[in-house]
Amino acid sequence: MSIASKYEPASTEAKWYAYWMEHKLFSSKVDHSKEPYTIVIPPPNVTGVLHMGHMLNNTIQDVLIRRARMQGKNACWVPGTDHASIATETKVVNMLKDMGIDKKSISREEFLKYAWEWKEKYGGIILEQLKKLGASCDWDRTAFTMDAGLSDSVISVFVDLHKKGKIYRGIRMVNWDPKGQTALSDDEVITKEIASKLYYINYKIEGSEDQFLTIATTRPETIMADVAICVNPNDSRFSHLKGKKALIPLINRAIPIIEDEYVDMDFGTGCLKVTPAHDINDYELGLKHKLEVIDILNDNGTLNEKAQILVGEDRFVARKMIAKRLKEADQLEKVEDYKSNVGHSERSDAVIEPKLSLQWFLKMDEITKPALSSVMDDVIQLYPPKFKNMYRSWMENVRDWCVSRQLWWGHRIPAFYLPNGEYVVAKSAEEALAQANTEFGTSYTLTDLKQDEDVLDTWFSAWLWPISVFDTKVFTTGKPNEELKYYYPTNDLVTAPEILFFWVARMIIAGYEYTGEKPFKNVYLTGIVRDKLGRKMSKSLGNSPDPLDLIAQYGADGVRTGMLFSSPAGNDLPYDDKLVEQGRNFANKIWNAFRLVNGWEIDSSLDGSANAASIEWFENRFNQALIEINEHFDKFRISDALMTTYKLVWGDFCSWYLEMIKPEYQHPIDQETYDRTITLFETILKILHPFMPFISEELWHQIKERTVAESLILASWPESKPFDTKIIEEANQVFEVVSQVRNLRASKGMSPKEALDLSINAKNPELYSRFESVLTKLANLSSLAFAEKVENAMSFVVKADECFIPMSDSINIEEEKANIQKEIEYNKGFLNSVMKKLGNERFVAGAPVQVLEMERKKQADAEAKIKALEESLAKIG
């Protein structure tokens, strides 16, 4: 079969993805004769488009799912998207603004109509982009967190948890996003260190003329909400002020001076302004001392009437104006530059405002316990395990989860308010009405009920994802359907460390609460893709390439392997275009390797015995590499699995094996060698397929015509077999001799076409005899002999074997002696470093046996090499 001279990724990728889709080769159905292997995709936001993080994450998932499929497992990768309340609402609000429509001017129903239209138009873009990457998801299972069944699950869980007393409504201090005008959970707040100012403000003591307390604050705009000044009772500087009051500057409202050991005497001036409405710590202090709460900020971050001054001004504008007025009133002592950690909304990037708000909360103290122990006891394993400490810290210090959001897009809270001020929680208005009339003994009608305006936090649906994508009824029936029983718990979750608490921990909580079982067995935490300067790749920095452009330029296989060349679990990936370029070059290398083999003429009458040792070596080397690859996969070292594959294919197969068995120019090859080589190539394509699905499938079908059932995607993963270490080591020794002969030629300016005589003072001549044809061919030898000594010859040492090549008249004897002396010094230095290790008692006591054996072998090899080189030097001179 003829093959194109150049690999064309675009046409190949389009052809094979359409083929896999047409024949539903990604599809998975319950099949009890097979072991299930399940991954649920971390559902990207419907607002999203493919970025470098998605590329890495989904490549890893696809590698795992394709390998499991080849291992004979019933591989099921469930795709889907998240409705992303805040992000999507922001997109729709901006779209309406462009249309000249203000959200406030339309009804909720009209807004949701626009939102659904936006979702249908843009929401599936990222999933279509993932297909370009080669993602082998079961697309018939594509789910959306606001699909009818999944929405029903969310509402059922809210009602159930409320019935259990785990969800409550109350006034609490929350993280308020003034731009999005919604509450946020702690996990949706990103803390950034920003350059700020520390304002030292003088508060006059009531009834005095010249007595002041100086207080340092970063937020002078909140002084109008102050309700007390607090000092440490052990601070003698302020003992004379006990029981007195101070006047708030500019508005002259008197506030008490109180004492509490909470105040740090060494920070600032040792005095603290207490503003319970605008600081979580002040709020707790206010509860303790029964202080008033004065909230001077509107939901949009402007000052309200309670501020008395600057009403309607934005909080940051007010900060500057207050500072100016304080200075004019001679009540601003000084201003210092200050670095402060400030919370920002993950979505809108607005500075978070601590705010007292009536919200819905989920009690987290008891419900989190199974989720904590399951990870700590390795029932669920994190890769890398270093994240266990972070996980434990969060779970042990968790606060109640604020689950309500002041938005319209999302799952509306199923709470219904009654004219008497009470409320009931039910799945529907009809159920709420029946419950209300039973509970309160009245005759309300549906028009008397008013549903809560808020929606649930996006994560309140995402935490059910591994369950709800298989069974939406289990939350009410308590009885899992066949799909949930078969596919759950899922196997591996691949996600980013930054949502370990957002999502992973909560899925584990929900899993134990509603199935009594973990949602997955392993959590593989990817690193962050960074640029050459170490910055996280992002649109805002303009340092992130477009993944689709990369695929167009380097091919999907090139991009997949490029992303995985340097991406150990939990560690950041330092991205460079050279990585995907290397991936593309790897694809071209594989293509050209097949072109070489495919172009050979076959002569069935030829004897192939001369290639027997080469074939035997590579078969053993393959089995050795396969065991390494499987071990890397078992330990979630995906990058290492790829590198082992890469070195096997590029180095061992292409650079050595094919050169060993390649026939002379325009000469045919024997049938047996050709057939064995094709079989080896097919086995290589199998281990390449999870990483490089497109080129591997293309070449698999180029080898011979195959049916759909014989496609590579469905082929069996190679079986691990025992391997002979001896032949691998012997071949490596021969390769080292070949390399040394080639290096010697290059250093002496000899033509590669000039055949050389080689004599070896060999400890084991049979080794070289076994590979004589290989050595003669690859080193271009005119003869191979065995001798203890050769006069007037250049020499080099491999292991303990001294190799001689007779010198021509043009060789400089002194230069040759200098080169040998240099090599002796190098090996002595190497031996010295090994001896230092072996002389370290702590190293010897703590190192594994195999490591010690390896070091002692290095010692023996170095000593033998030095001895042989010194003998060689003596013979020359």
mmCIF file of N, CA and C in Angstrom, residues 83 88 92 109-122 144-148 151 409-410:
data_model
loop_
_atom_site.group_PDB
_atom_site.id
_atom_site.type_symbol
_atom_site.label_atom_id
_atom_site.label_comp_id
_atom_site.label_asym_id
_atom_site.label_seq_id
_atom_site.Cartn_x
_atom_site.Cartn_y
_atom_site.Cartn_z
ATOM 1 N N HIS A 83 -23.658 25.236 34.138
ATOM 2 C CA HIS A 83 -24.408 26.444 33.766
ATOM 3 C C HIS A 83 -23.728 27.726 34.239
ATOM 4 N N THR A 88 -22.313 33.187 33.418
ATOM 5 C CA THR A 88 -23.295 33.225 32.330
ATOM 6 C C THR A 88 -24.213 34.435 32.466
ATOM 7 N N VAL A 92 -24.898 37.361 29.669
ATOM 8 C CA VAL A 92 -26.229 37.692 29.149
ATOM 9 C C VAL A 92 -26.558 39.161 29.436
ATOM 10 N N GLU A 109 -38.685 36.057 33.740
ATOM 11 C CA GLU A 109 -39.008 35.118 32.663
ATOM 12 C C GLU A 109 -38.397 35.578 31.336
ATOM 13 N N GLU A 110 -38.458 36.882 31.068
ATOM 14 C CA GLU A 110 -37.875 37.390 29.819
ATOM 15 C C GLU A 110 -36.353 37.221 29.832
ATOM 16 N N PHE A 111 -35.757 37.508 30.980
ATOM 17 C CA PHE A 111 -34.304 37.377 31.090
ATOM 18 C C PHE A 111 -33.877 35.930 30.849
ATOM 19 N N LEU A 112 -34.587 34.988 31.476
ATOM 20 C CA LEU A 112 -34.242 33.580 31.325
ATOM 21 C C LEU A 112 -34.416 33.103 29.880
ATOM 22 N N LYS A 113 -35.377 33.668 29.175
ATOM 23 C CA LYS A 113 -35.555 33.324 27.761
ATOM 24 C C LYS A 113 -34.308 33.720 26.972
ATOM 25 N N TYR A 114 -33.797 34.926 27.238
ATOM 26 C CA TYR A 114 -32.566 35.370 26.578
ATOM 27 C C TYR A 114 -31.387 34.478 26.985
ATOM 28 N N ALA A 115 -31.342 34.109 28.281
ATOM 29 C CA ALA A 115 -30.232 33.301 28.789
ATOM 30 C C ALA A 115 -30.193 31.926 28.117
ATOM 31 N N TRP A 116 -31.352 31.297 27.984
ATOM 32 C CA TRP A 116 -31.402 29.988 27.332
ATOM 33 C C TRP A 116 -31.023 30.088 25.861
ATOM 34 N N GLU A 117 -31.436 31.173 25.217
ATOM 35 C CA GLU A 117 -31.051 31.365 23.808
ATOM 36 C C GLU A 117 -29.538 31.509 23.688
ATOM 37 N N TRP A 118 -28.946 32.250 24.633
ATOM 38 C CA TRP A 118 -27.492 32.425 24.636
ATOM 39 C C TRP A 118 -26.803 31.083 24.854
ATOM 40 N N LYS A 119 -27.327 30.301 25.791
ATOM 41 C CA LYS A 119 -26.736 28.989 26.090
ATOM 42 C C LYS A 119 -26.797 28.065 24.882
ATOM 43 N N GLU A 120 -27.929 28.038 24.211
ATOM 44 C CA GLU A 120 -28.075 27.156 23.049
ATOM 45 C C GLU A 120 -27.126 27.567 21.922
ATOM 46 N N LYS A 121 -26.833 28.861 21.821
ATOM 47 C CA LYS A 121 -25.976 29.348 20.742
ATOM 48 C C LYS A 121 -24.494 29.142 21.053
ATOM 49 N N TYR A 122 -24.109 29.407 22.300
ATOM 50 C CA TYR A 122 -22.682 29.405 22.634
ATOM 51 C C TYR A 122 -22.245 28.290 23.593
ATOM 52 N N PHE A 144 -25.892 18.568 31.013
ATOM 53 C CA PHE A 144 -25.827 19.995 31.352
ATOM 54 C C PHE A 144 -26.450 20.146 32.730
ATOM 55 N N THR A 145 -25.808 20.901 33.588
ATOM 56 C CA THR A 145 -26.259 20.963 34.990
ATOM 57 C C THR A 145 -27.667 21.519 35.161
ATOM 58 N N MET A 146 -28.231 22.134 34.115
ATOM 59 C CA MET A 146 -29.612 22.607 34.212
ATOM 60 C C MET A 146 -30.557 21.810 33.314
ATOM 61 N N ASP A 147 -30.101 20.625 32.854
ATOM 62 C CA ASP A 147 -31.042 19.704 32.212
ATOM 63 C C ASP A 147 -32.154 19.372 33.204
ATOM 64 N N ALA A 148 -33.309 18.988 32.679
ATOM 65 C CA ALA A 148 -34.477 18.761 33.551
ATOM 66 C C ALA A 148 -34.175 17.768 34.667
ATOM 67 N N SER A 151 -31.574 19.123 37.146
ATOM 68 C CA SER A 151 -32.181 20.198 37.952
ATOM 69 C C SER A 151 -33.071 19.615 39.039
ATOM 70 N N TRP A 409 -30.170 33.378 36.797
ATOM 71 C CA TRP A 409 -29.769 32.197 36.028
ATOM 72 C C TRP A 409 -29.238 31.132 36.996
ATOM 73 N N GLY A 410 -29.918 30.015 37.052
ATOM 74 C CA GLY A 410 -29.493 28.949 37.954
ATOM 75 C C GLY A 410 -30.701 28.187 38.486
#
